[in-house]
C-alpha cells in the first residue's frame, strides 16, 4: 500500500470513529508503528487531524478556521466525487449557472466540462482553471466562463466588494454552492466574513439554489451565516449523512439527494 493510500485510510478511520490508536492502525494497515507514526506526523502537519499521545483525533475547527484548498481537497474524496456526479446531472445545456469556491464545487466543475453551451459564473480560481483548460483542449464545446474579481481566500475563492458587485447584476438559472458548515439552527455558514457576503450575493442571483455538502459538514458552524437551510431548492450530500441530519433536512430543504459513495 502506498503512503498516500495509507494516509487516506487513516483519515477515514479518524472521521468514522473520532479517534484512532497507533496499535489499532498497525493491525489495520499491516505496517510497523514507526510507519504509522510518520503518517500521523504528515497528516497532522497538513492540518487534517490532531496527533495525540498514542494516536490521533479529529481536528476540531474553530468558527473562523479556514483550511487551505489543498488541505480540503484531500478530505472525503469519495463523498465529494459522488456528490459532484449527482449534482452535475442537474445541469442542462444552454443554461447560465453560478459555482462558488470550495473543493466540492471544484470536483463538480470537473464533471461539467462536457456540457455544451454552458455559461458559468464563478468566484473560484480552481473552478475557472478546470473549465478554461478544457475549453482550450476542446474549442468546439462553446462554454463561457466568467470569473469575478475580488480578494483571494485560503480556499482559492475571490471575495469582497468587487465580487459582490459583479454577481449582483446577474440572474442565474442555477447556483451550486459549497459550504463550510450546515446546522439546524445556524443554517449554511462560512468562517470568512467576506466570503459569506459573496455567497449571499450568489444566493440572491439564483433562480434555483443547489447546495453541495458532504456529511462531515453537518453540525459545523462557521463565524457567519449566509443562508437558511430552507433556501436550498436541492441539497446534495452523501449516504454518510447521519439520520438526525436527514430528518431535519427533509423538513427544511426543497429536496434532499443522497449520493452513494464508491468506498
PDB file of C-alpha atoms in Angstrom:
ATOM      1  CA  UNK A   1       0.000   0.000   0.000  1.00  0.00           C
ATOM      2  CA  UNK A   2       1.352   3.417  -0.983  1.00  0.00           C
ATOM      3  CA  UNK A   3       1.838   6.135   1.622  1.00  0.00           C
ATOM      4  CA  UNK A   4      -0.998   8.224   0.146  1.00  0.00           C
ATOM      5  CA  UNK A   5      -3.336   5.219   0.330  1.00  0.00           C
ATOM      6  CA  UNK A   6      -2.386   4.520   3.949  1.00  0.00           C
ATOM      7  CA  UNK A   7      -2.920   8.128   4.919  1.00  0.00           C
ATOM      8  CA  UNK A   8      -6.316   8.250   3.207  1.00  0.00           C
ATOM      9  CA  UNK A   9      -7.323   5.097   5.103  1.00  0.00           C
ATOM     10  CA  UNK A  10      -6.162   6.629   8.390  1.00  0.00           C
ATOM     11  CA  UNK A  11      -8.231   9.760   7.721  1.00  0.00           C
ATOM     12  CA  UNK A  12     -11.294   7.639   7.005  1.00  0.00           C
ATOM     13  CA  UNK A  13     -10.873   5.847  10.340  1.00  0.00           C
ATOM     14  CA  UNK A  14     -10.419   9.116  12.234  1.00  0.00           C
ATOM     15  CA  UNK A  15     -13.517  10.620  10.631  1.00  0.00           C
ATOM     16  CA  UNK A  16     -15.535   7.459  11.263  1.00  0.00           C
ATOM     17  CA  UNK A  17     -14.582   6.918  14.907  1.00  0.00           C
ATOM     18  CA  UNK A  18     -13.420  10.348  16.082  1.00  0.00           C
ATOM     19  CA  UNK A  19     -10.048   8.995  17.157  1.00  0.00           C
ATOM     20  CA  UNK A  20      -7.597   6.141  16.491  1.00  0.00           C
ATOM     21  CA  UNK A  21      -4.769   4.425  18.341  1.00  0.00           C
ATOM     22  CA  UNK A  22      -1.406   3.610  16.773  1.00  0.00           C
ATOM     23  CA  UNK A  23      -1.695  -0.059  17.790  1.00  0.00           C
ATOM     24  CA  UNK A  24      -5.059  -0.388  16.057  1.00  0.00           C
ATOM     25  CA  UNK A  25      -3.731   1.229  12.890  1.00  0.00           C
ATOM     26  CA  UNK A  26      -0.724  -1.090  12.709  1.00  0.00           C
ATOM     27  CA  UNK A  27      -3.086  -4.091  12.720  1.00  0.00           C
ATOM     28  CA  UNK A  28      -5.491  -2.480  10.254  1.00  0.00           C
ATOM     29  CA  UNK A  29      -2.801  -1.468   7.761  1.00  0.00           C
ATOM     30  CA  UNK A  30      -0.301  -4.254   8.322  1.00  0.00           C
ATOM     31  CA  UNK A  31       2.653  -1.905   8.851  1.00  0.00           C
ATOM     32  CA  UNK A  32       5.003  -1.009  11.694  1.00  0.00           C
ATOM     33  CA  UNK A  33       4.177   1.519  14.396  1.00  0.00           C
ATOM     34  CA  UNK A  34       7.003   3.728  13.097  1.00  0.00           C
ATOM     35  CA  UNK A  35       5.327   3.864   9.689  1.00  0.00           C
ATOM     36  CA  UNK A  36       2.005   4.763  11.278  1.00  0.00           C
ATOM     37  CA  UNK A  37       3.605   7.479  13.398  1.00  0.00           C
ATOM     38  CA  UNK A  38       5.257   9.004  10.316  1.00  0.00           C
ATOM     39  CA  UNK A  39       1.906   9.001   8.535  1.00  0.00           C
ATOM     40  CA  UNK A  40       0.271  10.688  11.521  1.00  0.00           C
ATOM     41  CA  UNK A  41       3.029  13.315  11.545  1.00  0.00           C
ATOM     42  CA  UNK A  42       2.368  14.062   7.870  1.00  0.00           C
ATOM     43  CA  UNK A  43      -1.403  14.300   8.339  1.00  0.00           C
ATOM     44  CA  UNK A  44      -1.023  16.463  11.444  1.00  0.00           C
ATOM     45  CA  UNK A  45       1.334  18.850   9.611  1.00  0.00           C
ATOM     46  CA  UNK A  46      -1.281  19.228   6.857  1.00  0.00           C
ATOM     47  CA  UNK A  47      -3.966  20.087   9.377  1.00  0.00           C
ATOM     48  CA  UNK A  48      -6.030  17.001   8.585  1.00  0.00           C
ATOM     49  CA  UNK A  49      -6.029  15.542  12.108  1.00  0.00           C
ATOM     50  CA  UNK A  50      -4.578  16.193  15.558  1.00  0.00           C
ATOM     51  CA  UNK A  51      -1.819  13.854  16.716  1.00  0.00           C
ATOM     52  CA  UNK A  52      -2.044  12.919  20.388  1.00  0.00           C
ATOM     53  CA  UNK A  53      -0.130  10.546  22.634  1.00  0.00           C
ATOM     54  CA  UNK A  54      -0.667   7.024  21.302  1.00  0.00           C
ATOM     55  CA  UNK A  55      -2.781   8.005  18.300  1.00  0.00           C
ATOM     56  CA  UNK A  56      -4.768  10.821  16.696  1.00  0.00           C
ATOM     57  CA  UNK A  57      -8.141  12.544  16.896  1.00  0.00           C
ATOM     58  CA  UNK A  58     -10.396  14.533  14.598  1.00  0.00           C
ATOM     59  CA  UNK A  59      -9.179  18.061  14.096  1.00  0.00           C
ATOM     60  CA  UNK A  60     -11.688  20.399  15.737  1.00  0.00           C
ATOM     61  CA  UNK A  61     -12.013  23.590  13.759  1.00  0.00           C
ATOM     62  CA  UNK A  62     -12.950  26.925  15.285  1.00  0.00           C
ATOM     63  CA  UNK A  63     -15.630  29.133  13.760  1.00  0.00           C
ATOM     64  CA  UNK A  64     -13.001  31.260  11.976  1.00  0.00           C
ATOM     65  CA  UNK A  65     -10.681  28.423  10.953  1.00  0.00           C
ATOM     66  CA  UNK A  66     -10.346  28.271   7.169  1.00  0.00           C
ATOM     67  CA  UNK A  67      -8.273  25.375   5.790  1.00  0.00           C
ATOM     68  CA  UNK A  68      -6.300  25.820   2.583  1.00  0.00           C
ATOM     69  CA  UNK A  69      -7.786  24.417  -0.603  1.00  0.00           C
ATOM     70  CA  UNK A  70      -5.098  21.737  -0.842  1.00  0.00           C
ATOM     71  CA  UNK A  71      -5.987  20.508   2.642  1.00  0.00           C
ATOM     72  CA  UNK A  72      -9.731  20.386   1.976  1.00  0.00           C
ATOM     73  CA  UNK A  73      -9.249  18.684  -1.387  1.00  0.00           C
ATOM     74  CA  UNK A  74      -7.730  15.633   0.324  1.00  0.00           C
ATOM     75  CA  UNK A  75     -10.674  15.125   2.657  1.00  0.00           C
ATOM     76  CA  UNK A  76     -13.722  12.938   1.903  1.00  0.00           C
ATOM     77  CA  UNK A  77     -12.786  12.439  -1.741  1.00  0.00           C
ATOM     78  CA  UNK A  78     -15.197   9.526  -2.446  1.00  0.00           C
ATOM     79  CA  UNK A  79     -18.082  11.510  -0.983  1.00  0.00           C
ATOM     80  CA  UNK A  80     -17.213  14.657  -2.915  1.00  0.00           C
ATOM     81  CA  UNK A  81     -16.929  12.780  -6.192  1.00  0.00           C
ATOM     82  CA  UNK A  82     -20.286  11.070  -5.656  1.00  0.00           C
ATOM     83  CA  UNK A  83     -21.900  14.406  -4.801  1.00  0.00           C
ATOM     84  CA  UNK A  84     -20.337  16.087  -7.839  1.00  0.00           C
ATOM     85  CA  UNK A  85     -21.535  13.388 -10.251  1.00  0.00           C
ATOM     86  CA  UNK A  86     -25.050  13.619  -8.861  1.00  0.00           C
ATOM     87  CA  UNK A  87     -25.141  17.425  -8.908  1.00  0.00           C
ATOM     88  CA  UNK A  88     -23.741  17.586 -12.465  1.00  0.00           C
ATOM     89  CA  UNK A  89     -26.767  15.615 -13.679  1.00  0.00           C
ATOM     90  CA  UNK A  90     -28.955  18.586 -12.662  1.00  0.00           C
ATOM     91  CA  UNK A  91     -27.263  20.912 -15.177  1.00  0.00           C
ATOM     92  CA  UNK A  92     -28.807  21.374 -18.606  1.00  0.00           C
ATOM     93  CA  UNK A  93     -27.020  22.567 -21.782  1.00  0.00           C
ATOM     94  CA  UNK A  94     -27.574  26.192 -22.703  1.00  0.00           C
ATOM     95  CA  UNK A  95     -28.127  27.432 -19.152  1.00  0.00           C
ATOM     96  CA  UNK A  96     -26.325  30.002 -17.017  1.00  0.00           C
ATOM     97  CA  UNK A  97     -25.059  28.733 -13.683  1.00  0.00           C
ATOM     98  CA  UNK A  98     -23.035  30.027 -10.754  1.00  0.00           C
ATOM     99  CA  UNK A  99     -20.425  27.969  -8.904  1.00  0.00           C
ATOM    100  CA  UNK A 100     -18.943  29.076  -5.588  1.00  0.00           C
ATOM    101  CA  UNK A 101     -15.478  28.333  -4.265  1.00  0.00           C
ATOM    102  CA  UNK A 102     -14.620  25.099  -2.487  1.00  0.00           C
ATOM    103  CA  UNK A 103     -13.222  21.636  -3.027  1.00  0.00           C
ATOM    104  CA  UNK A 104     -16.630  20.026  -3.667  1.00  0.00           C
ATOM    105  CA  UNK A 105     -17.552  22.614  -6.294  1.00  0.00           C
ATOM    106  CA  UNK A 106     -14.112  22.143  -7.856  1.00  0.00           C
ATOM    107  CA  UNK A 107     -14.910  18.449  -8.215  1.00  0.00           C
ATOM    108  CA  UNK A 108     -18.295  19.400  -9.677  1.00  0.00           C
ATOM    109  CA  UNK A 109     -16.594  21.540 -12.334  1.00  0.00           C
ATOM    110  CA  UNK A 110     -14.598  18.519 -13.477  1.00  0.00           C
ATOM    111  CA  UNK A 111     -17.908  16.748 -14.194  1.00  0.00           C
ATOM    112  CA  UNK A 112     -19.294  19.727 -16.141  1.00  0.00           C
ATOM    113  CA  UNK A 113     -16.576  20.070 -18.773  1.00  0.00           C
ATOM    114  CA  UNK A 114     -18.617  18.187 -21.364  1.00  0.00           C
ATOM    115  CA  UNK A 115     -21.861  20.172 -21.012  1.00  0.00           C
ATOM    116  CA  UNK A 116     -22.255  22.274 -24.188  1.00  0.00           C
ATOM    117  CA  UNK A 117     -23.332  25.908 -24.447  1.00  0.00           C
ATOM    118  CA  UNK A 118     -22.954  26.451 -20.730  1.00  0.00           C
ATOM    119  CA  UNK A 119     -22.299  29.847 -19.167  1.00  0.00           C
ATOM    120  CA  UNK A 120     -20.512  29.553 -15.827  1.00  0.00           C
ATOM    121  CA  UNK A 121     -20.062  32.443 -13.411  1.00  0.00           C
ATOM    122  CA  UNK A 122     -17.657  31.618 -10.608  1.00  0.00           C
ATOM    123  CA  UNK A 123     -15.604  33.246  -7.897  1.00  0.00           C
ATOM    124  CA  UNK A 124     -13.386  30.147  -7.696  1.00  0.00           C
ATOM    125  CA  UNK A 125      -9.959  30.255  -9.296  1.00  0.00           C
ATOM    126  CA  UNK A 126      -9.796  26.455  -9.266  1.00  0.00           C
ATOM    127  CA  UNK A 127     -13.165  26.064 -10.988  1.00  0.00           C
ATOM    128  CA  UNK A 128     -12.226  28.605 -13.653  1.00  0.00           C
ATOM    129  CA  UNK A 129      -8.903  26.837 -14.271  1.00  0.00           C
ATOM    130  CA  UNK A 130     -10.636  23.482 -14.831  1.00  0.00           C
ATOM    131  CA  UNK A 131     -13.171  24.876 -17.277  1.00  0.00           C
ATOM    132  CA  UNK A 132     -10.686  27.082 -19.138  1.00  0.00           C
ATOM    133  CA  UNK A 133      -8.277  24.161 -19.550  1.00  0.00           C
ATOM    134  CA  UNK A 134     -10.981  22.006 -21.102  1.00  0.00           C
ATOM    135  CA  UNK A 135     -12.136  24.884 -23.317  1.00  0.00           C
ATOM    136  CA  UNK A 136      -8.607  25.202 -24.703  1.00  0.00           C
ATOM    137  CA  UNK A 137      -8.406  21.463 -25.354  1.00  0.00           C
ATOM    138  CA  UNK A 138     -11.926  21.240 -26.858  1.00  0.00           C
ATOM    139  CA  UNK A 139     -12.675  24.568 -28.593  1.00  0.00           C
ATOM    140  CA  UNK A 140     -15.992  23.310 -30.010  1.00  0.00           C
ATOM    141  CA  UNK A 141     -17.530  22.891 -26.576  1.00  0.00           C
ATOM    142  CA  UNK A 142     -18.795  26.506 -26.510  1.00  0.00           C
ATOM    143  CA  UNK A 143     -18.637  27.093 -22.772  1.00  0.00           C
ATOM    144  CA  UNK A 144     -18.384  30.644 -21.458  1.00  0.00           C
ATOM    145  CA  UNK A 145     -16.578  31.110 -18.161  1.00  0.00           C
ATOM    146  CA  UNK A 146     -16.875  34.400 -16.242  1.00  0.00           C
ATOM    147  CA  UNK A 147     -14.533  34.835 -13.276  1.00  0.00           C
ATOM    148  CA  UNK A 148     -15.418  37.522 -10.767  1.00  0.00           C
ATOM    149  CA  UNK A 149     -12.736  39.767  -9.349  1.00  0.00           C
ATOM    150  CA  UNK A 150     -12.046  40.145  -5.663  1.00  0.00           C
ATOM    151  CA  UNK A 151      -9.683  39.274  -2.840  1.00  0.00           C
ATOM    152  CA  UNK A 152      -8.280  35.752  -2.684  1.00  0.00           C
ATOM    153  CA  UNK A 153      -9.080  33.496   0.308  1.00  0.00           C
ATOM    154  CA  UNK A 154      -7.185  30.402   1.547  1.00  0.00           C
ATOM    155  CA  UNK A 155      -9.844  28.302  -0.213  1.00  0.00           C
ATOM    156  CA  UNK A 156      -8.911  29.917  -3.573  1.00  0.00           C
ATOM    157  CA  UNK A 157     -12.140  31.941  -3.772  1.00  0.00           C
ATOM    158  CA  UNK A 158     -12.415  35.585  -4.837  1.00  0.00           C
ATOM    159  CA  UNK A 159     -14.489  37.575  -2.369  1.00  0.00           C
ATOM    160  CA  UNK A 160     -15.283  41.095  -1.250  1.00  0.00           C
ATOM    161  CA  UNK A 161     -16.987  44.179  -2.749  1.00  0.00           C
ATOM    162  CA  UNK A 162     -15.742  43.638  -6.309  1.00  0.00           C
ATOM    163  CA  UNK A 163     -17.020  40.065  -6.422  1.00  0.00           C
ATOM    164  CA  UNK A 164     -20.327  41.043  -4.828  1.00  0.00           C
ATOM    165  CA  UNK A 165     -20.860  43.917  -7.279  1.00  0.00           C
ATOM    166  CA  UNK A 166     -20.239  41.645 -10.262  1.00  0.00           C
ATOM    167  CA  UNK A 167     -22.646  38.970  -9.020  1.00  0.00           C
ATOM    168  CA  UNK A 168     -25.448  41.399  -8.056  1.00  0.00           C
ATOM    169  CA  UNK A 169     -26.077  42.316 -11.694  1.00  0.00           C
ATOM    170  CA  UNK A 170     -26.679  38.699 -12.741  1.00  0.00           C
ATOM    171  CA  UNK A 171     -29.669  36.348 -12.939  1.00  0.00           C
ATOM    172  CA  UNK A 172     -28.592  32.708 -12.959  1.00  0.00           C
ATOM    173  CA  UNK A 173     -30.662  29.599 -13.696  1.00  0.00           C
ATOM    174  CA  UNK A 174     -28.843  27.629 -11.005  1.00  0.00           C
ATOM    175  CA  UNK A 175     -26.212  28.316  -8.373  1.00  0.00           C
ATOM    176  CA  UNK A 176     -24.132  25.485  -6.918  1.00  0.00           C
ATOM    177  CA  UNK A 177     -22.868  26.442  -3.516  1.00  0.00           C
ATOM    178  CA  UNK A 178     -20.296  24.735  -1.339  1.00  0.00           C
ATOM    179  CA  UNK A 179     -20.468  25.372   2.392  1.00  0.00           C
ATOM    180  CA  UNK A 180     -18.101  25.304   5.360  1.00  0.00           C
ATOM    181  CA  UNK A 181     -20.843  24.008   7.626  1.00  0.00           C
ATOM    182  CA  UNK A 182     -24.581  23.403   7.883  1.00  0.00           C
ATOM    183  CA  UNK A 183     -26.578  23.334  11.088  1.00  0.00           C
ATOM    184  CA  UNK A 184     -30.228  23.138  12.089  1.00  0.00           C
ATOM    185  CA  UNK A 185     -30.095  26.473  13.919  1.00  0.00           C
ATOM    186  CA  UNK A 186     -27.307  28.355  12.112  1.00  0.00           C
ATOM    187  CA  UNK A 187     -28.092  27.310   8.532  1.00  0.00           C
ATOM    188  CA  UNK A 188     -25.251  27.446   5.993  1.00  0.00           C
ATOM    189  CA  UNK A 189     -22.129  29.182   7.271  1.00  0.00           C
ATOM    190  CA  UNK A 190     -18.617  30.320   6.381  1.00  0.00           C
ATOM    191  CA  UNK A 191     -15.605  31.174   8.572  1.00  0.00           C
ATOM    192  CA  UNK A 192     -14.815  34.143   6.324  1.00  0.00           C
ATOM    193  CA  UNK A 193     -16.993  37.274   6.583  1.00  0.00           C
ATOM    194  CA  UNK A 194     -16.288  38.461   3.047  1.00  0.00           C
ATOM    195  CA  UNK A 195     -16.853  35.015   1.584  1.00  0.00           C
ATOM    196  CA  UNK A 196     -20.156  34.875   3.416  1.00  0.00           C
ATOM    197  CA  UNK A 197     -21.192  38.194   1.852  1.00  0.00           C
ATOM    198  CA  UNK A 198     -20.196  36.933  -1.590  1.00  0.00           C
ATOM    199  CA  UNK A 199     -22.192  33.738  -1.044  1.00  0.00           C
ATOM    200  CA  UNK A 200     -25.234  35.840  -0.124  1.00  0.00           C
ATOM    201  CA  UNK A 201     -24.946  37.569  -3.491  1.00  0.00           C
ATOM    202  CA  UNK A 202     -24.804  34.192  -5.251  1.00  0.00           C
ATOM    203  CA  UNK A 203     -27.886  33.017  -3.362  1.00  0.00           C
ATOM    204  CA  UNK A 204     -29.761  36.183  -4.377  1.00  0.00           C
ATOM    205  CA  UNK A 205     -28.766  35.705  -8.031  1.00  0.00           C
ATOM    206  CA  UNK A 206     -30.085  32.133  -8.189  1.00  0.00           C
ATOM    207  CA  UNK A 207     -33.444  31.073  -9.544  1.00  0.00           C
ATOM    208  CA  UNK A 208     -32.589  27.653  -8.155  1.00  0.00           C
ATOM    209  CA  UNK A 209     -30.084  27.102  -5.340  1.00  0.00           C
ATOM    210  CA  UNK A 210     -28.275  23.760  -5.094  1.00  0.00           C
ATOM    211  CA  UNK A 211     -26.077  23.233  -2.026  1.00  0.00           C
ATOM    212  CA  UNK A 212     -23.374  20.563  -2.280  1.00  0.00           C
ATOM    213  CA  UNK A 213     -22.028  19.395   1.095  1.00  0.00           C
ATOM    214  CA  UNK A 214     -20.648  16.088   2.344  1.00  0.00           C
ATOM    215  CA  UNK A 215     -21.810  14.503   5.589  1.00  0.00           C
ATOM    216  CA  UNK A 216     -18.933  15.909   7.674  1.00  0.00           C
ATOM    217  CA  UNK A 217     -20.335  19.430   7.211  1.00  0.00           C
ATOM    218  CA  UNK A 218     -23.387  18.666   9.342  1.00  0.00           C
ATOM    219  CA  UNK A 219     -23.235  20.290  12.765  1.00  0.00           C
ATOM    220  CA  UNK A 220     -20.284  22.505  11.790  1.00  0.00           C
ATOM    221  CA  UNK A 221     -20.865  26.222  12.375  1.00  0.00           C
ATOM    222  CA  UNK A 222     -18.695  28.962  10.903  1.00  0.00           C
ATOM    223  CA  UNK A 223     -18.487  32.560  12.011  1.00  0.00           C
ATOM    224  CA  UNK A 224     -21.034  33.963   9.565  1.00  0.00           C
ATOM    225  CA  UNK A 225     -24.343  32.593   8.270  1.00  0.00           C
ATOM    226  CA  UNK A 226     -25.284  33.420   4.680  1.00  0.00           C
ATOM    227  CA  UNK A 227     -28.470  31.384   4.107  1.00  0.00           C
ATOM    228  CA  UNK A 228     -31.047  29.346   5.970  1.00  0.00           C
ATOM    229  CA  UNK A 229     -31.369  25.631   5.288  1.00  0.00           C
ATOM    230  CA  UNK A 230     -34.709  26.139   3.576  1.00  0.00           C
ATOM    231  CA  UNK A 231     -33.289  28.471   0.935  1.00  0.00           C
ATOM    232  CA  UNK A 232     -31.814  25.474  -0.893  1.00  0.00           C
ATOM    233  CA  UNK A 233     -34.109  24.039  -3.544  1.00  0.00           C
ATOM    234  CA  UNK A 234     -31.846  20.980  -3.570  1.00  0.00           C
ATOM    235  CA  UNK A 235     -29.211  19.766  -1.114  1.00  0.00           C
ATOM    236  CA  UNK A 236     -26.885  17.104  -2.487  1.00  0.00           C
ATOM    237  CA  UNK A 237     -24.993  15.237   0.223  1.00  0.00           C
ATOM    238  CA  UNK A 238     -23.747  11.642   0.543  1.00  0.00           C
ATOM    239  CA  UNK A 239     -25.054   8.475   2.154  1.00  0.00           C
ATOM    240  CA  UNK A 240     -22.846   9.024   5.199  1.00  0.00           C
ATOM    241  CA  UNK A 241     -25.184  11.788   6.391  1.00  0.00           C
ATOM    242  CA  UNK A 242     -26.438  10.851   9.895  1.00  0.00           C
ATOM    243  CA  UNK A 243     -30.088  10.018  10.478  1.00  0.00           C
ATOM    244  CA  UNK A 244     -30.809  13.075  12.624  1.00  0.00           C
ATOM    245  CA  UNK A 245     -29.455  15.331   9.884  1.00  0.00           C
ATOM    246  CA  UNK A 246     -31.612  13.627   7.274  1.00  0.00           C
ATOM    247  CA  UNK A 247     -34.716  14.123   9.401  1.00  0.00           C
ATOM    248  CA  UNK A 248     -34.030  17.845   9.772  1.00  0.00           C
ATOM    249  CA  UNK A 249     -33.072  18.419   6.150  1.00  0.00           C
ATOM    250  CA  UNK A 250     -36.034  16.540   4.673  1.00  0.00           C
ATOM    251  CA  UNK A 251     -38.257  19.011   6.522  1.00  0.00           C
ATOM    252  CA  UNK A 252     -36.230  22.108   5.653  1.00  0.00           C
ATOM    253  CA  UNK A 253     -34.867  21.883   2.099  1.00  0.00           C
ATOM    254  CA  UNK A 254     -36.841  21.554  -1.104  1.00  0.00           C
ATOM    255  CA  UNK A 255     -35.253  18.189  -1.938  1.00  0.00           C
ATOM    256  CA  UNK A 256     -32.569  16.142  -0.195  1.00  0.00           C
ATOM    257  CA  UNK A 257     -30.496  13.951  -2.511  1.00  0.00           C
ATOM    258  CA  UNK A 258     -28.008  11.457  -1.057  1.00  0.00           C
ATOM    259  CA  UNK A 259     -25.300  10.241  -3.424  1.00  0.00           C
ATOM    260  CA  UNK A 260     -23.811   6.772  -2.933  1.00  0.00           C
ATOM    261  CA  UNK A 261     -20.072   6.758  -2.259  1.00  0.00           C
ATOM    262  CA  UNK A 262     -17.762   4.347  -4.057  1.00  0.00           C
ATOM    263  CA  UNK A 263     -15.719   3.430  -0.967  1.00  0.00           C
TER     264      UNK A 263
END
